[in-house]
Short mmCIF file of C-alpha atoms in Angstrom, two decimals:
data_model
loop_
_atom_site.label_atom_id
_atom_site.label_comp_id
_atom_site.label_asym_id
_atom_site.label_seq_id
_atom_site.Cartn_x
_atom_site.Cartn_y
_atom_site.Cartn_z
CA UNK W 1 5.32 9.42 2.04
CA UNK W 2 8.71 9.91 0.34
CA UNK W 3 8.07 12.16 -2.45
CA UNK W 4 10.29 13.73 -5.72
CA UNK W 5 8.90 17.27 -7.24
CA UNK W 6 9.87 16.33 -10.86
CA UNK W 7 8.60 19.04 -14.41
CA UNK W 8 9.09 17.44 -17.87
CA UNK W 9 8.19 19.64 -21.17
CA UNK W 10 5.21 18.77 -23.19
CA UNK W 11 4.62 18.57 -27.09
CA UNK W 12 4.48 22.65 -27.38
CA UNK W 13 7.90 22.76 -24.86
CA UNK W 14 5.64 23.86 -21.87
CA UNK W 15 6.71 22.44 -18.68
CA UNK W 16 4.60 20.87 -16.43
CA UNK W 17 5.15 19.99 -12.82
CA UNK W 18 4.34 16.68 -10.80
CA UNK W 19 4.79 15.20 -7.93
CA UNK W 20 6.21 11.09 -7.84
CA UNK W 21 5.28 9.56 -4.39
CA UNK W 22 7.35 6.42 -3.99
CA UNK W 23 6.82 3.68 -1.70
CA UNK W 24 7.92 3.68 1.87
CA UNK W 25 10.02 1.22 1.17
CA UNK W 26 12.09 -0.57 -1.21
CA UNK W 27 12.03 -0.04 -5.09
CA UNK W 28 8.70 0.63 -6.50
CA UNK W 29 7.04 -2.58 -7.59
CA UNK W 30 5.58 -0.46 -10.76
CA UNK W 31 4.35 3.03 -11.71
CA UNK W 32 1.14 4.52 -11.90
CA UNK W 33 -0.13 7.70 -13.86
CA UNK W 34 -2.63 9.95 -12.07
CA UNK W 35 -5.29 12.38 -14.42
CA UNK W 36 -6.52 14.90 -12.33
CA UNK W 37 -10.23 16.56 -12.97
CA UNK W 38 -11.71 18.86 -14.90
CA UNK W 39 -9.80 22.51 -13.46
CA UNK W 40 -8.10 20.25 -10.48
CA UNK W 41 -4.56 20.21 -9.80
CA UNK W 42 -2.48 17.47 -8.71
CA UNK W 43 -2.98 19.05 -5.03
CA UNK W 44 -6.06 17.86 -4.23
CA UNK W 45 -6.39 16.47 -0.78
CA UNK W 46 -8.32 13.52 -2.14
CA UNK W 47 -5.40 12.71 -4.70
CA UNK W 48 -3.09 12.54 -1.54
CA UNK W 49 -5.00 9.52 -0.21
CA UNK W 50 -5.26 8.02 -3.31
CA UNK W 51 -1.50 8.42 -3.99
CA UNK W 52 -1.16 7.39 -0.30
CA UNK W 53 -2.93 3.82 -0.82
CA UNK W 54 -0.88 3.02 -4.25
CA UNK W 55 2.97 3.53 -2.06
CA UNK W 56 1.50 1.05 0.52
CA UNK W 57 0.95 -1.32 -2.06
CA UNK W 58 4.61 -0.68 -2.99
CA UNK W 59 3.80 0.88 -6.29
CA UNK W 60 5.64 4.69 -7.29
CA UNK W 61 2.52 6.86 -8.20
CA UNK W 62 3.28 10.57 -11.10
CA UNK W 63 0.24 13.38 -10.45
CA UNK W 64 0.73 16.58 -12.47
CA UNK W 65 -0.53 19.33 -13.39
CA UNK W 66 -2.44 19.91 -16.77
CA UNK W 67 -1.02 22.72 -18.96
CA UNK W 68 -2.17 26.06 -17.58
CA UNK W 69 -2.81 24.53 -14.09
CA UNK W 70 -1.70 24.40 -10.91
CA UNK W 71 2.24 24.92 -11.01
CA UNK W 72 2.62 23.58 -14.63
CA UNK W 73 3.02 26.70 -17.59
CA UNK W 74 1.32 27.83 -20.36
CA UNK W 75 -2.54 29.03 -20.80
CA UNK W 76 -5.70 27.49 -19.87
CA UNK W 77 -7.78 29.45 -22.61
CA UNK W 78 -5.73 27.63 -24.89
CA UNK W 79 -6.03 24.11 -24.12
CA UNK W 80 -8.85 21.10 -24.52
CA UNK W 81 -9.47 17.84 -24.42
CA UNK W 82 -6.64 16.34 -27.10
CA UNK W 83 -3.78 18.92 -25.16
CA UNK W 84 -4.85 16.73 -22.02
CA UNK W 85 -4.65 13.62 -24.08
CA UNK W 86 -1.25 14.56 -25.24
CA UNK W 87 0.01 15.76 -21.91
CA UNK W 88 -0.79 12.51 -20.51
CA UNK W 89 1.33 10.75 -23.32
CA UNK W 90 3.92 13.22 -22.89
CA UNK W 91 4.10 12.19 -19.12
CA UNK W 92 3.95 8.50 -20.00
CA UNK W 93 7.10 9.31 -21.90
CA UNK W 94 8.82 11.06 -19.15
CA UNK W 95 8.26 8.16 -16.65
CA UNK W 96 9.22 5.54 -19.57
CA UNK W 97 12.55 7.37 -20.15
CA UNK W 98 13.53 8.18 -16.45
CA UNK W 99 12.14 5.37 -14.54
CA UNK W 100 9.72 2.77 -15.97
CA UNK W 101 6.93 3.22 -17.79
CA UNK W 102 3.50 3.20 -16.03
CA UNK W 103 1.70 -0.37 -15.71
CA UNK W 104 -1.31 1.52 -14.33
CA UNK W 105 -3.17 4.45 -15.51
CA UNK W 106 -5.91 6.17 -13.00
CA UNK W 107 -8.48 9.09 -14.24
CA UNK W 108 -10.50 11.39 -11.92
CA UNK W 109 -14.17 12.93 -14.00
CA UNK W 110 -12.60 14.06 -17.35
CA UNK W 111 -9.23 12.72 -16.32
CA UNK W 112 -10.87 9.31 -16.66
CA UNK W 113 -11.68 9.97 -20.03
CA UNK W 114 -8.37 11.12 -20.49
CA UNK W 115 -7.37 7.73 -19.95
CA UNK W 116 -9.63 5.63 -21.36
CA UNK W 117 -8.92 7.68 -24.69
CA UNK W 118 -4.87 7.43 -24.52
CA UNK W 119 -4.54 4.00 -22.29
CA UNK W 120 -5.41 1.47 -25.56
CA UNK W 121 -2.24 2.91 -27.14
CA UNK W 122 0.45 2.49 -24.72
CA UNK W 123 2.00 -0.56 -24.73
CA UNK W 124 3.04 -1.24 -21.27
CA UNK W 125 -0.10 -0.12 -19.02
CA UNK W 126 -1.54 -3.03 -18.04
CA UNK W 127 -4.91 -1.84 -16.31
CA UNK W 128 -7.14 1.61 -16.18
CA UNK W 129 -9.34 2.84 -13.46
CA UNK W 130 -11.65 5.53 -13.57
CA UNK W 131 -13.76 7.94 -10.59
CA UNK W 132 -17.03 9.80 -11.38
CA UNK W 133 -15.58 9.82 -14.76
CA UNK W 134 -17.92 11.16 -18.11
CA UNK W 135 -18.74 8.67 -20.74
CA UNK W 136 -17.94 10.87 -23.56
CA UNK W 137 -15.51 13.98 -22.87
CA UNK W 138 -18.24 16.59 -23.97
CA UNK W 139 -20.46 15.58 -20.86
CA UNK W 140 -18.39 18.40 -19.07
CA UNK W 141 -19.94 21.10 -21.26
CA UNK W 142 -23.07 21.49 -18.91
CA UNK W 143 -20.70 22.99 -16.47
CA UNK W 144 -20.15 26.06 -19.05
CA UNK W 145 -23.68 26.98 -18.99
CA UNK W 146 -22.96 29.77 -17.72
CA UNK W 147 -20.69 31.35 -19.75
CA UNK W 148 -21.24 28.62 -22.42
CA UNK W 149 -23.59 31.24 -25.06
CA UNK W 150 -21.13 33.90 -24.62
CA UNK W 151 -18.27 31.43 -25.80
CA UNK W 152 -20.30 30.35 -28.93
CA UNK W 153 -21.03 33.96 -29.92
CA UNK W 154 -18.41 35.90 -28.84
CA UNK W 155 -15.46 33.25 -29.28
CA UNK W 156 -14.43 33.51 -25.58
CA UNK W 157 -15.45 34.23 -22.33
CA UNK W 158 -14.68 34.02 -18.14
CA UNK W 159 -16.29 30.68 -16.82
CA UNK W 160 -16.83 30.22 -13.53
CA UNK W 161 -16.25 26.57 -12.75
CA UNK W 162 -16.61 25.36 -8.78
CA UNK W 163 -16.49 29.13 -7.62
CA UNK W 164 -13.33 29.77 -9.66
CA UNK W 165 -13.08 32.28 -12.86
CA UNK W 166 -11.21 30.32 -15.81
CA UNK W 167 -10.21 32.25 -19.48
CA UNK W 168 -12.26 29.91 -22.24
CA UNK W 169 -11.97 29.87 -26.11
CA UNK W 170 -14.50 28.51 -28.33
CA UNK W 171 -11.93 25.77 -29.32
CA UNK W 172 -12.15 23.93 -26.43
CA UNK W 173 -16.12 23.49 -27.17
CA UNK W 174 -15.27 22.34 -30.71
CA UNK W 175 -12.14 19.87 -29.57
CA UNK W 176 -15.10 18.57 -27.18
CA UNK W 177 -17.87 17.71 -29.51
CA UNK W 178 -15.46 16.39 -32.39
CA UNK W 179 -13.80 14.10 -30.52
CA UNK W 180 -14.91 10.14 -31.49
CA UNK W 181 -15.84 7.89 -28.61
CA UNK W 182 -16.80 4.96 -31.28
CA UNK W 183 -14.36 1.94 -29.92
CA UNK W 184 -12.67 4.09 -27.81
CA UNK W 185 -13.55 1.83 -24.60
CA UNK W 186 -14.66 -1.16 -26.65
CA UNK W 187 -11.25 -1.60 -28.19
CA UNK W 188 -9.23 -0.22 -24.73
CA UNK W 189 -7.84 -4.40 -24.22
CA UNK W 190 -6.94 -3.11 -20.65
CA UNK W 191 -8.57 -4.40 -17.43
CA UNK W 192 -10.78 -1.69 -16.19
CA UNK W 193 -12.10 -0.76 -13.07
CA UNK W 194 -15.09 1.72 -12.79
CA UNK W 195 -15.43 3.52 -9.86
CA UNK W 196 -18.88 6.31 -9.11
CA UNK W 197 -21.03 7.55 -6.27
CA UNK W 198 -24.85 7.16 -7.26
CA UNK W 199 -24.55 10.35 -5.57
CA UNK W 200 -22.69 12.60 -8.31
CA UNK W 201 -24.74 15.38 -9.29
CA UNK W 202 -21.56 16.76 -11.50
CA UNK W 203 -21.23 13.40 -13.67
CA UNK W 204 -24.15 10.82 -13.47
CA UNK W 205 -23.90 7.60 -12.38
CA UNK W 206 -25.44 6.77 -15.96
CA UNK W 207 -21.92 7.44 -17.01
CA UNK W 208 -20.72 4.77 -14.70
CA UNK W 209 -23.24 2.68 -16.82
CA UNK W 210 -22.47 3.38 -20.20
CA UNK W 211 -18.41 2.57 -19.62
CA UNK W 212 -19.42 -0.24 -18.31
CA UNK W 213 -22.18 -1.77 -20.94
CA UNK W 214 -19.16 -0.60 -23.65
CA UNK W 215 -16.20 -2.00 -22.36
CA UNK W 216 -15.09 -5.57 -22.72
CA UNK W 217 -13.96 -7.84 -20.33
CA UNK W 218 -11.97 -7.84 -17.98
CA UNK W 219 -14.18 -4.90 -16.16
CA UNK W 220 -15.72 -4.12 -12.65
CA UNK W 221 -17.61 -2.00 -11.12
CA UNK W 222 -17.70 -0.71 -7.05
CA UNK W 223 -20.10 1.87 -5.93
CA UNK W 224 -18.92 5.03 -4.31
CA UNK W 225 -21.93 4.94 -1.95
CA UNK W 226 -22.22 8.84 -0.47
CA UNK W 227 -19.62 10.52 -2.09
CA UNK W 228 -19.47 13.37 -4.11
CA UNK W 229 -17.52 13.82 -7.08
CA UNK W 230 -14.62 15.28 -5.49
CA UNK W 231 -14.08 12.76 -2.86
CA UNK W 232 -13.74 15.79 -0.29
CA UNK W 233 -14.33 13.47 2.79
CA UNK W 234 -11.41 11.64 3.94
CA UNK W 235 -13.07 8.50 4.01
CA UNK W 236 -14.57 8.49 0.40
CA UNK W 237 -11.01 9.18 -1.10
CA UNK W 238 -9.49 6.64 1.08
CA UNK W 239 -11.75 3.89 0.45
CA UNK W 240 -11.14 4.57 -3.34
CA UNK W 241 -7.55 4.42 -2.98
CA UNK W 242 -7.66 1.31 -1.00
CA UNK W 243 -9.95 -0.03 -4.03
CA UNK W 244 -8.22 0.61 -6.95
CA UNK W 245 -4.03 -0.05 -5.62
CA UNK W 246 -5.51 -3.52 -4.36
CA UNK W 247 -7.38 -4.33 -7.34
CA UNK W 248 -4.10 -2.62 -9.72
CA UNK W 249 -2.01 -5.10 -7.44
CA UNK W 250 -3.27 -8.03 -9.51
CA UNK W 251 -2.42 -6.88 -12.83
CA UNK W 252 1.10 -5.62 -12.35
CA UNK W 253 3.88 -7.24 -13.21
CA UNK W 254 6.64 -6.94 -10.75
CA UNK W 255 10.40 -6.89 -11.42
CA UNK W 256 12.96 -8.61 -9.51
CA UNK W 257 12.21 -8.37 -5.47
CA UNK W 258 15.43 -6.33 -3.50
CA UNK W 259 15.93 -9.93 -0.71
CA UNK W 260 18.72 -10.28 1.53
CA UNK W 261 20.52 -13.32 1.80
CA UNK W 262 19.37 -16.24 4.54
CA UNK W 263 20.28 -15.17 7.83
CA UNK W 264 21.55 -11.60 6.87
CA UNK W 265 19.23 -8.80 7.49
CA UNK W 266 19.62 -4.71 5.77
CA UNK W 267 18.41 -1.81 7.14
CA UNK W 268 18.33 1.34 5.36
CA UNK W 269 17.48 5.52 6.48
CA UNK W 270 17.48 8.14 3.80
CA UNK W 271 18.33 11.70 4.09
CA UNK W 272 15.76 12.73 5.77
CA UNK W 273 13.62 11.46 9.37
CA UNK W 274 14.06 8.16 10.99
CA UNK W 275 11.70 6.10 8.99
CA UNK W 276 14.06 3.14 7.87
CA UNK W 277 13.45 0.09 5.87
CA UNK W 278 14.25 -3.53 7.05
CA UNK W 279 14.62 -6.55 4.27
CA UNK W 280 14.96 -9.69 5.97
CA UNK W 281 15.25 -12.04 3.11
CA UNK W 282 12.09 -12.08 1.02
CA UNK W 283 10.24 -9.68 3.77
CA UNK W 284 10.13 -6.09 3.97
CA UNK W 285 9.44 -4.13 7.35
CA UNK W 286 9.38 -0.19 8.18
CA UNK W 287 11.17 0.60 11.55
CA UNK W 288 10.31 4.72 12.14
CA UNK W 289 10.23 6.53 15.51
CA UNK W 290 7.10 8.59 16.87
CA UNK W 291 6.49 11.89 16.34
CA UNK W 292 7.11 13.09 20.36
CA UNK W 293 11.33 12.47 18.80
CA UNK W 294 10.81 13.48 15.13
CA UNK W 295 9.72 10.64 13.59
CA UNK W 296 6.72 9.86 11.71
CA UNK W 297 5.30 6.85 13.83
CA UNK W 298 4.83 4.50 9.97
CA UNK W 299 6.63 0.82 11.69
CA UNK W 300 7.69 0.11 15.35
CA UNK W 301 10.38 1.67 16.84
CA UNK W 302 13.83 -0.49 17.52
CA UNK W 303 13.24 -1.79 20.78
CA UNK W 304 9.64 -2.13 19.36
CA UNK W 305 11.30 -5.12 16.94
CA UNK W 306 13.75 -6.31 19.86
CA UNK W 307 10.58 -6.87 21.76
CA UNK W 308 8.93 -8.74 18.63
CA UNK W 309 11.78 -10.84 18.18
CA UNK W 310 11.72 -11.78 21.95
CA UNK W 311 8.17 -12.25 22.03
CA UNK W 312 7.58 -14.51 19.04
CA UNK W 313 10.58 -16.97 19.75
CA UNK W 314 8.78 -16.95 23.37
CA UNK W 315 5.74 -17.88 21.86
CA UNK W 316 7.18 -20.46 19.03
CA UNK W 317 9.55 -21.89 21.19
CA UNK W 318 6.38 -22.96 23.64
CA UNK W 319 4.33 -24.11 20.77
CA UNK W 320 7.44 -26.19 19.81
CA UNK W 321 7.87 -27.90 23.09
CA UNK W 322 3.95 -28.35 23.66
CA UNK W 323 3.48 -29.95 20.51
CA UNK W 324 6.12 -32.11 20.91
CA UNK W 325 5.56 -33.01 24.60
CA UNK W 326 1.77 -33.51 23.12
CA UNK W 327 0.24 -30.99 26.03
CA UNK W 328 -2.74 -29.14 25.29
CA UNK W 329 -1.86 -26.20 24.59
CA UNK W 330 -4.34 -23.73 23.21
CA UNK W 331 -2.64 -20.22 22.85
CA UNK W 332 0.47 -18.44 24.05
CA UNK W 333 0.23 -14.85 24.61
CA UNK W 334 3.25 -12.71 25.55
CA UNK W 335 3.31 -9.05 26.13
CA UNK W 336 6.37 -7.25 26.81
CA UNK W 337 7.61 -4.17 27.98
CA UNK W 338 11.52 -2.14 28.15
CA UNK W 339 12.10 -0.11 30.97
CA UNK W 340 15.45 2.01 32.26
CA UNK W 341 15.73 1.19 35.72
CA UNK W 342 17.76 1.97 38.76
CA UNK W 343 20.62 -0.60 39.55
CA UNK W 344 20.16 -1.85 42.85
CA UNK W 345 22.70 -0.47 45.52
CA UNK W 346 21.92 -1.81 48.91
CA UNK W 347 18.16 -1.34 49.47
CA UNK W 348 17.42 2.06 48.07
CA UNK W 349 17.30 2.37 44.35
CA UNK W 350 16.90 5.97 44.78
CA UNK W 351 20.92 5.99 45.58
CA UNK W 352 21.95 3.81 42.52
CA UNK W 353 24.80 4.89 40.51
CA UNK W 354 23.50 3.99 37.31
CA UNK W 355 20.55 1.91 35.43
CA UNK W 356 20.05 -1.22 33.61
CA UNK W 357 17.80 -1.90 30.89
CA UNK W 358 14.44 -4.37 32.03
CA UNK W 359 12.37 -6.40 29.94
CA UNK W 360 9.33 -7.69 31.61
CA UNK W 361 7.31 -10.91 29.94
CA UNK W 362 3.94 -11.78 31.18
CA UNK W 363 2.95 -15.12 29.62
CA UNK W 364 -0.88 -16.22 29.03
CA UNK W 365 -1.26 -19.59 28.80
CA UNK W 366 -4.61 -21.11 27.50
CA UNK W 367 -5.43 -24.97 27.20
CA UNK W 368 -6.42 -27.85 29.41
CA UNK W 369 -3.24 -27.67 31.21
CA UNK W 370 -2.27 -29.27 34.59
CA UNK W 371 -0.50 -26.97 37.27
CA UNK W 372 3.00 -29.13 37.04
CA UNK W 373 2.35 -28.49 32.95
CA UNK W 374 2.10 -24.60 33.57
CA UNK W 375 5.36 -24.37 35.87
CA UNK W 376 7.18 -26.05 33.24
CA UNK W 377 6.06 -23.81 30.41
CA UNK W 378 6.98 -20.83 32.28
CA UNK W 379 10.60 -22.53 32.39
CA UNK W 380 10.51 -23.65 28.83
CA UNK W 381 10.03 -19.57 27.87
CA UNK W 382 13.60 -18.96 29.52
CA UNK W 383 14.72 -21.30 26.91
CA UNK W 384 14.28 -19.60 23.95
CA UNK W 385 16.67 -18.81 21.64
CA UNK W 386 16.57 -15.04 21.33
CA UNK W 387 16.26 -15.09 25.30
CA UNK W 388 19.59 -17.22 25.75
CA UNK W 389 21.40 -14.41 23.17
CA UNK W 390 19.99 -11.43 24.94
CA UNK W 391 21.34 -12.79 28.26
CA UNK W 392 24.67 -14.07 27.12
CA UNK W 393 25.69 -10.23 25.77
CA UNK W 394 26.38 -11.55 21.97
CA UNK W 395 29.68 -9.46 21.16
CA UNK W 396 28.66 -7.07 18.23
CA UNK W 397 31.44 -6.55 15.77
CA UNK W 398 31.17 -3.26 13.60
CA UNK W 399 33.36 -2.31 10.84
CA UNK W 400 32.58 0.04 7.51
CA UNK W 401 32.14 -1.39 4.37
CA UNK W 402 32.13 0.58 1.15
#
């Protein structure tokens, strides 16, 4: 996916980094704003599909990094639960001032209450989805048990959290327990999804429960059968991604649609790779090349659309004529192929001087059709209109415009 490493500072000046995926193609329909979990980093494979699914839906997706995490600065020991709340704002702000600000807010396990706690204040999200995410914020406390007494007494300790060793203070305890969930969700007045594996043993799918039973409509709820909290197969994370950008689809509101006039197509290649995007008045396309040339194999390759184009006016134009000519006329199937081949020169092609480029058509006709009816299909397919241009050599007139 086309991607932009971007770092904006937070309320203390620290900077954090991120990553903006953008769609394939075209301008992003609308932002999102990714909260990673508890100790994650925006690197998490599973975030990848996730971020994957919202730029096929067209949207432009921000992941970052907590303060003291990953590649963003400053020390975990001294943050908590309202310096996440705040570096979420603060990237809401940096999206609002240097692109648009974020219709759709998304929370992984305390991420998600991240965002249920800062969503219900920021005017332009439109809709909030959670995964495996806690109720109440101090639900992640029973992951300190061991290290949680020596916090209390001695005011700090090492934690080991998912096999890694993390600096604590006591203040992240207290910013825990004092924070207020009253009306938190209750009064969010965003659509929410709810997303949870009944198979969590970090965050119960009780918690799945309880946002649900709080918040008002509109809400849903879709089971994460056989997952486990960090979505580490494939399959989980991409079957949550799918999930949530279909369901965010609904609620965005889209700007003005990039179109290209009637009969005037635009094709477009960035800096980088082959993968180019088509707008053919109200339609967008991907044209890319495989990987075996240094492409990345996401649309068909050129000839791929000249053989499209060829094939559907075969297949329209015969639908035309059948329906008109009132023949029965089931289905039309045409596969094609493009080959390079020898130029005849006398009767050994082995000897030609040079090649020509071949296009074969195989038709399948299907319908109660007589054998006269059949013939004159076949004949009928010659007629089409992108066959008739392909075989009178259109002149192609190129100039730069700037």
């Amino acid at each position: 996916m086309r991607f932009k490493k971007v770092s904006f500072k937070n309320t203390n000046g620290q900077e954090l980094s991120g990553r903006l995926d953008f769609p394939l193609i075209g301008k992003p329909k609308a932002y999102v704003l990714f909260a990673h979990c508890f100790t994650c980093s925006k690197n998490l494979k599973s975030v990848d599909h996730i971020s994957h699914a919202f730029t096929q839906q067209g949207m432009a997706i921000l992941r970052f990094d907590f303060t003291g995490l990953g590649q963003s600065k400053g020390d975990f020991s001294d943050t908590n639960f309202s310096s996440n709340l705040s570096d979420l704002e603060d990237a809401y702000a940096f999206l609002e001032e240097h692109y648009e600000a974020p219709q759709i807010m998304v929370g992984h396990s305390l991420g998600g209450a991240a965002v249920l706690h800062v969503s219900g204040a920021l005017a332009n999200v439109r809709a909030v989805a959670t995964i495996g995410a806690p109720s109440t914020p101090e639900h992640v406390t029973h992951l300190l048990d061991n290290g949680r007494k020596n916090l209390e007494e001695k005011g700090e300790a090492d934690v080991n959290i998912g096999g890694r060793t993390f600096k604590m203070k006591k203040q992240f305890l207290e910013d825990l327990e004092s924070k207020e969930r009253n009306g938190v969700i209750k009064n969010l007045g965003k659509s929410l999804l709810i997303i949870h594996s009944p198979q969590d043993n970090i965050v119960g799918i009780e918690n799945a429960q309880e946002i649900y039973m709080e918040a008002m409509h509109p809400k849903s709820f879709v089971s994460l059968d056989g997952a486990d909290h960090l979505m580490s197969k494939e399959e989980d994370a991409k079957y949550a991604g799918s999930i949530i950008s279909g369901w965010a689809s609904r609620y965005i509101e889209v700007s003005a649609k990039e179109e290209s006039p009637e009969g005037e197509v635009l094709t477009r290649v960035g800096e980088k790779g082959y993968t180019t995007e088509i707008i053919s008045g109200r339609h967008q396309l991907i044209a890319d090349e495989p990987p075996s040339v240094g492409g990345d194999d996401y649309g068909p390759t050129p000839y791929g659309y000249l053989l499209s184009g060829l094939g559907a006016c075969t297949a329209m134009t015969l639908r035309m004529y059948a329906d008109h000519k009132g023949i029965d006329l089931k289905e039309v199937e045409v596969k094609l192929t493009h080959d390079k081949v020898h130029k005849q020169d006398g009767e050994n092609s082995e000897s030609s001087k040079g090649k020509i480029d071949q296009i074969k058509r195989k038709i399948k006709l299907t319908g109660d059709l007589t054998d006269e009816q059949r013939k004159r299909l076949i004949e009928i397919a010659d007629r089409c209109p992108v066959h008739k241009t392909l075989e009178g050599k259109p002149e192609i007139l190129t100039e730069e415009v700037k």
